Structure formats: C-alpha cells, structure tokens
Coordinates of C-alpha atoms in Angstrom, one line a residue:
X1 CA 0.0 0.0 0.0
X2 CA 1.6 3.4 -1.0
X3 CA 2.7 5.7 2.1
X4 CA 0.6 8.9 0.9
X5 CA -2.5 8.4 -1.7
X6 CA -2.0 10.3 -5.0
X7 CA -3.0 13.6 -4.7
X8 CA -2.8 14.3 -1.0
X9 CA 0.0 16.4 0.7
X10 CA 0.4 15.8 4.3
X11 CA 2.5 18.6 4.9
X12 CA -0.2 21.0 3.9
X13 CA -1.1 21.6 7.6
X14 CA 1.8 22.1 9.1
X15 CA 4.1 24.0 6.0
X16 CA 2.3 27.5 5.4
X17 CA 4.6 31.1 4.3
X18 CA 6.0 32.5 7.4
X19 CA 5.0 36.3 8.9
X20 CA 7.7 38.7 8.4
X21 CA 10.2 39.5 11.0
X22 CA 10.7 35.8 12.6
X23 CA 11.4 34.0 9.3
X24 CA 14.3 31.6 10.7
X25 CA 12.0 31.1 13.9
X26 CA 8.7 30.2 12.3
X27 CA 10.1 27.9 10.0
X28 CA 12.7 25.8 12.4
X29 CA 9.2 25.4 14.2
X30 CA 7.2 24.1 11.3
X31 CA 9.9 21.7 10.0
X32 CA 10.8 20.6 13.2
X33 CA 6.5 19.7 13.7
X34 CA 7.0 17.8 10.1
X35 CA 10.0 15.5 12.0
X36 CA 8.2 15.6 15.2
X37 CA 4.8 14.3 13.5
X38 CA 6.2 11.5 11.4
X39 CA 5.0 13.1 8.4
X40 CA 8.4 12.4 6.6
X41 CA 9.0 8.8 8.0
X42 CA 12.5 7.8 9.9
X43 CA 15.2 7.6 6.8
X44 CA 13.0 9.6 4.4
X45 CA 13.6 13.3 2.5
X46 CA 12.5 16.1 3.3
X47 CA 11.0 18.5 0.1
X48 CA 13.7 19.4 -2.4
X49 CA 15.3 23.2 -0.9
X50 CA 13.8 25.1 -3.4
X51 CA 10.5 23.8 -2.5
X52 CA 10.8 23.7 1.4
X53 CA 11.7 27.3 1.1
X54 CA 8.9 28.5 -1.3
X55 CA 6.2 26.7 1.0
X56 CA 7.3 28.7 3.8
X57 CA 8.1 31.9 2.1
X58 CA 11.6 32.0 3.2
X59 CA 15.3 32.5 1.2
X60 CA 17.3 29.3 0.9
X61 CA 19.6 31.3 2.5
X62 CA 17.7 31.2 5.8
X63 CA 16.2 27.7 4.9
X64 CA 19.6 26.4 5.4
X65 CA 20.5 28.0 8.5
X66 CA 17.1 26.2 10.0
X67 CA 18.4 22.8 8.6
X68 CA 21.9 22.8 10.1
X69 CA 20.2 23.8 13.7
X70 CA 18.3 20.4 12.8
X71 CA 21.4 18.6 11.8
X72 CA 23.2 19.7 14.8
X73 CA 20.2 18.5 17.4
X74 CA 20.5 15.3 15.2
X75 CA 17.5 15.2 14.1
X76 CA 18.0 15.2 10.5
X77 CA 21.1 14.4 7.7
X78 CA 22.2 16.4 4.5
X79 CA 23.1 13.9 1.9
X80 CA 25.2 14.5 -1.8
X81 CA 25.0 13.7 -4.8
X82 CA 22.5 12.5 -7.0
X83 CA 20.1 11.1 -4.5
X84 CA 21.4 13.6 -2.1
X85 CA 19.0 16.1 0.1
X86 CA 18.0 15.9 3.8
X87 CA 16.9 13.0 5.3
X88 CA 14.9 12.6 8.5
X89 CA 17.3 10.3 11.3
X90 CA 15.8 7.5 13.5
X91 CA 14.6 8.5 16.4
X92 CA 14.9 6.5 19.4
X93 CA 12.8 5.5 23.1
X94 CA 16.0 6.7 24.8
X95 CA 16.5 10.2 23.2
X96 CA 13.8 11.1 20.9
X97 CA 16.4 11.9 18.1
X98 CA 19.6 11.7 17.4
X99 CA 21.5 11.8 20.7
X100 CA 22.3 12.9 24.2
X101 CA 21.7 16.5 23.2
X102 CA 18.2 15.8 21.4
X103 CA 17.3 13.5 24.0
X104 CA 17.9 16.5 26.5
X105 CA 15.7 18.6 24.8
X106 CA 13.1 16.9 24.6
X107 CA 12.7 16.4 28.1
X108 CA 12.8 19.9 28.5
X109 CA 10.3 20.7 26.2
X110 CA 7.7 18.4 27.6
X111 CA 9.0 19.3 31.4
X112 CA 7.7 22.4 30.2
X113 CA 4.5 21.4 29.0
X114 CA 1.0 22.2 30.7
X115 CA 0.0 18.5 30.4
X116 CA -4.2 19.5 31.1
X117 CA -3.9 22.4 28.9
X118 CA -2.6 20.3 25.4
X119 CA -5.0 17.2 26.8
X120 CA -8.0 19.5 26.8
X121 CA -6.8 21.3 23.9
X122 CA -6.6 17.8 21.6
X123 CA -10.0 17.1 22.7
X124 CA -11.9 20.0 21.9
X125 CA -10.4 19.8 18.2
X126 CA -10.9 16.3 18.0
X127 CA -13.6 16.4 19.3
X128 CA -14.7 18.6 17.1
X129 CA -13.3 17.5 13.8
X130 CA -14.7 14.1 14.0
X131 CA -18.1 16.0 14.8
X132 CA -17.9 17.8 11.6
X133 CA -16.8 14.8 9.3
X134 CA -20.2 13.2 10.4
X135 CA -22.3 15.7 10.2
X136 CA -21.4 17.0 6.9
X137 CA -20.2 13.7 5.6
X138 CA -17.2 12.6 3.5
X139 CA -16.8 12.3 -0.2
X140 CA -15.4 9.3 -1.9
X141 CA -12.0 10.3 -2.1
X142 CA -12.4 11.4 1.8
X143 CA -13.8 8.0 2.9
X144 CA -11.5 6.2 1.3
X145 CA -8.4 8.1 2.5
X146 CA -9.6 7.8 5.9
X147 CA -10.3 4.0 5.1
X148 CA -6.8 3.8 4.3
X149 CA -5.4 5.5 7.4
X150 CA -7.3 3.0 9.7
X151 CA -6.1 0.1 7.4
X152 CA -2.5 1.3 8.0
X153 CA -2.6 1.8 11.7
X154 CA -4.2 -2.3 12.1
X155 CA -1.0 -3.4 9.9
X156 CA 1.7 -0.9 12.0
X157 CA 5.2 -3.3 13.2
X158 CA 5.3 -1.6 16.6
X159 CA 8.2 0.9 16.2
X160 CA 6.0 2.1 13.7
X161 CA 2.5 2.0 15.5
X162 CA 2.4 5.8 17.0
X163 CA 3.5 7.5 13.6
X164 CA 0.7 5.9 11.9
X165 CA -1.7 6.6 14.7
X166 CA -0.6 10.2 14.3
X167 CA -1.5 10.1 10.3
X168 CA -4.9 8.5 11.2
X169 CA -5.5 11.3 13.3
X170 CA -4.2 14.3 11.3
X171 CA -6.4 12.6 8.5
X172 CA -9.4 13.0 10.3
X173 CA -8.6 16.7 11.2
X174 CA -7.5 17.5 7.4
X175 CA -10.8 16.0 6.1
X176 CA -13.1 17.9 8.4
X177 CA -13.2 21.2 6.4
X178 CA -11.2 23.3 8.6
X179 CA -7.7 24.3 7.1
X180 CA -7.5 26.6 10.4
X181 CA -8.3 23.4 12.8
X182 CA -6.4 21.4 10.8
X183 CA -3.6 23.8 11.4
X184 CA -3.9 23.7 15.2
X185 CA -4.5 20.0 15.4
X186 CA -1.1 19.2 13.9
X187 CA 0.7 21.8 16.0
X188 CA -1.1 20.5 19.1
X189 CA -0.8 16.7 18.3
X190 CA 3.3 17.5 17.5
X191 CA 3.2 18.3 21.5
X192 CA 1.5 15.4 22.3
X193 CA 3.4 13.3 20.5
X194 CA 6.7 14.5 22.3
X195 CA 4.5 13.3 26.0
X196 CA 4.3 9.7 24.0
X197 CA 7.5 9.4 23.6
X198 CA 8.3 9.6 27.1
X199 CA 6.0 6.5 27.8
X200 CA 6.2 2.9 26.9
X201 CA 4.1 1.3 24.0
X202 CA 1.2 -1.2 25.8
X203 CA 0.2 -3.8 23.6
X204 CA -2.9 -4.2 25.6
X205 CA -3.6 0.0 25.5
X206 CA -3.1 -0.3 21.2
X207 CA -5.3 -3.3 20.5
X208 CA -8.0 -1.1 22.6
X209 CA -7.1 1.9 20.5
X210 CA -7.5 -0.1 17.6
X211 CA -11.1 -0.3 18.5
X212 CA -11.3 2.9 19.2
X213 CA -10.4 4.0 16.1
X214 CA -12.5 1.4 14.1
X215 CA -16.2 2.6 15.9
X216 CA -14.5 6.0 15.2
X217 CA -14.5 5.4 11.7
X218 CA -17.4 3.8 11.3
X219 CA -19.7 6.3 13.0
X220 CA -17.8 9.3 11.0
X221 CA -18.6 7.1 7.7
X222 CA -22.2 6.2 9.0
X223 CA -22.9 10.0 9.3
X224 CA -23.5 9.6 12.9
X225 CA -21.6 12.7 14.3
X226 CA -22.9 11.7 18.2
X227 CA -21.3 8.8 18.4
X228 CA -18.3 9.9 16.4
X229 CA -17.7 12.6 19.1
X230 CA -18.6 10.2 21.9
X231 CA -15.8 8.2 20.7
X232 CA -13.2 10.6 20.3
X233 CA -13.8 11.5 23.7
X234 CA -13.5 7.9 24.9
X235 CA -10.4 7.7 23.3
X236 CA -8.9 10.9 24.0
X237 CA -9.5 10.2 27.3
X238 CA -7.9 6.9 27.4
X239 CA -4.4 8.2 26.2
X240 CA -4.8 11.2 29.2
X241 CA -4.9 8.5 31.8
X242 CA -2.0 6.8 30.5
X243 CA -0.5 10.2 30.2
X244 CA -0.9 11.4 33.8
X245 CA -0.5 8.2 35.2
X246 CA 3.5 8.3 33.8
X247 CA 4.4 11.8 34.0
X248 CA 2.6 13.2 36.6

C-alpha cells in the first residue's frame, strides 16, 4: 500500500509562508513539527530546498541555517549527490532523536508542557473534527483516504505504530473542512506526541485503541456525528490516563 494516496499532501497543515520578521523562527518550528509528527517517515527526504523554502516563504539562505540547527540536534542528515538532500534520522525510546543532546531537549520541552492544557486542547479539536466529518459527511475520495489510514494503523510493526496513529488522526482533522483546525490540530498533536514518547508502547492500550479508532471510523462514515464525538472522547481520554498516570 503506497505511504501517501496520489493527490494528498500531508505537509499542507503544518508547511504554510512565514509572517515577516521571525522567518528563521517560524520555519525551524514548522519543519521541526513535520520531523516531530512523522510526516516524513525515519530515513525519508524532506521537500527538495527550493521547494521547502517557497512553501514557507523563506530565502534558501535562511532555509539552510534552519536545517543545520536540525542537523546539529541530530534530528535530520544532509546527503550528496544524486540522490542527495535531507533525510529525517531514526529517532529512538532513549532520546527522541539523534542523541544525548536531542534527547535533552526533549525532556525539557515536555518538562515544560502544561499537560491538562494540550490534553483538553486535543479534545476539543478532535472532538470537534470528528463531529464535523459526520455531520457534513465525507466524499469518496475522503472516505476512502480515511479507510486507508485505519487500514494502515491495524497493519503498523510496533516501532512504527504511534506514527501511523498520528496520520490516522491528522487525516481525520485535514478532512473535516477546517484548514484553520487542521492547522492547530497538527501543532497541538506534535506536542502530544513529544508526552508519547516519554512512555512505553502497551500492547494491551493499542489493541484497545484499535477499537477505538475502528467505531470512530465507522460512525464518521455512518454519518453519525454523536457517536463519532462520543468516541473521540473515549479515546482521547484513554491516552490522558496513561498520560498522567506516567508523567505526573
């Protein structure tokens, strides 16, 4: 099964032009939510230069002072020749990225997280996306991408589970109509996904995910926006508890 389905971009909701005057900042923080998401999978390239730095409005000056702050936090690899460009780096349980230094930073960003503020924050948006997918109803293309994200999640080796998990849900945002949501969704969701990786992977906790996410599907793609919003709060609520129960 291909990684993206013709036609869709997923960085579209996170890569936007930058406002003027923090040009280097804004876009070190939207590529680094691209790595931090799993939207370019461990070992894959980024955009070609050119177009990383027309997406977000920037020189390729200043785009490649933002992608050797990345290479130095290990987090990504510049590559020559032919089949050169940068190319996202493994990130592991131990350190997030590509080291001690990356690992460090990432326990001080989430040491610096307000854990109820980003947990109430997902929910109200996912709430509210899966809401809106059922009540206004998906078109073919839509149902089927969303078909496909599920499909890809049940099918997930482990290492890989949470990065799919993530594209299920940014799906779901991306389809609901909101590019502003959507927007939001993927910066809140690159937060929680930082929290994650300071936990362990329960194989009991994913197979109950799993069907989570299946009656979410199903009542998005039954048109039944209740129970699609009684279900994202189910499940929301499931990964708070494990949330709070290992970092608070």
């Amino acid at each position: 099964m291909r990684e993206v389905p013709d036609g869709v971009d997923r960085l579209t909701p996170v890569l936007r032009p930058v406002r003027a005057g923090n040009g280097f900042e804004e876009a070190l923080e939207q590529i680094l939510q691209v790595v931090r998401l799993g939207l370019v999978p461990r070992g894959g390239r980024l955009p070609a230069e050119r177009e990383l730095a027309g997406r977000l409005g920037i020189s390729r000056v200043t785009l490649r002072e933002v992608l050797k702050v990345l290479q130095e936090q290990g987090l990504v690899e510049s590559r020559r020749g032919r089949y050169g460009g940068t190319f996202v780096l493994p990130r592991t349980a131990d350190t997030g990225g590509g080291g001690k230094d990356a690992g460090d930073a990432l326990r001080r960003r989430v040491a610096e997280v307000d854990l109820e503020d980003v947990l109430r924050f997902r929910e109200v948006l996912e709430v509210g996306a899966a809401g809106l997918c059922a009540a206004h109803g998906l078109s073919g293309a839509g149902a089927a991408r969303l078909r496909e994200a599920l499909d890809r999640t049940r099918d997930a080796p482990l290492a890989e589970y949470r990065r799919r998990d993530t594209m299920l849900h940014l799906t779901l945002a991306e389809l609901c109509g909101s590019p502003a949501l959507a927007a939001q969704y993927a910066a809140v969701r690159a937060t929680l996904n930082d929290l994650l990786d300071r936990i362990p992977l329960l194989v009991r906790n994913l197979e109950h995910s799993q069907r989570q996410h299946t009656a979410l599907v199903e009542a998005v793609l039954d048109r039944d926006a209740d129970g699609a919003r009684e279900m994202t709060r189910e499940h929301c609520a499931g990964t708070a508890a494990l949330l709070r129960g290992f970092l608070t």
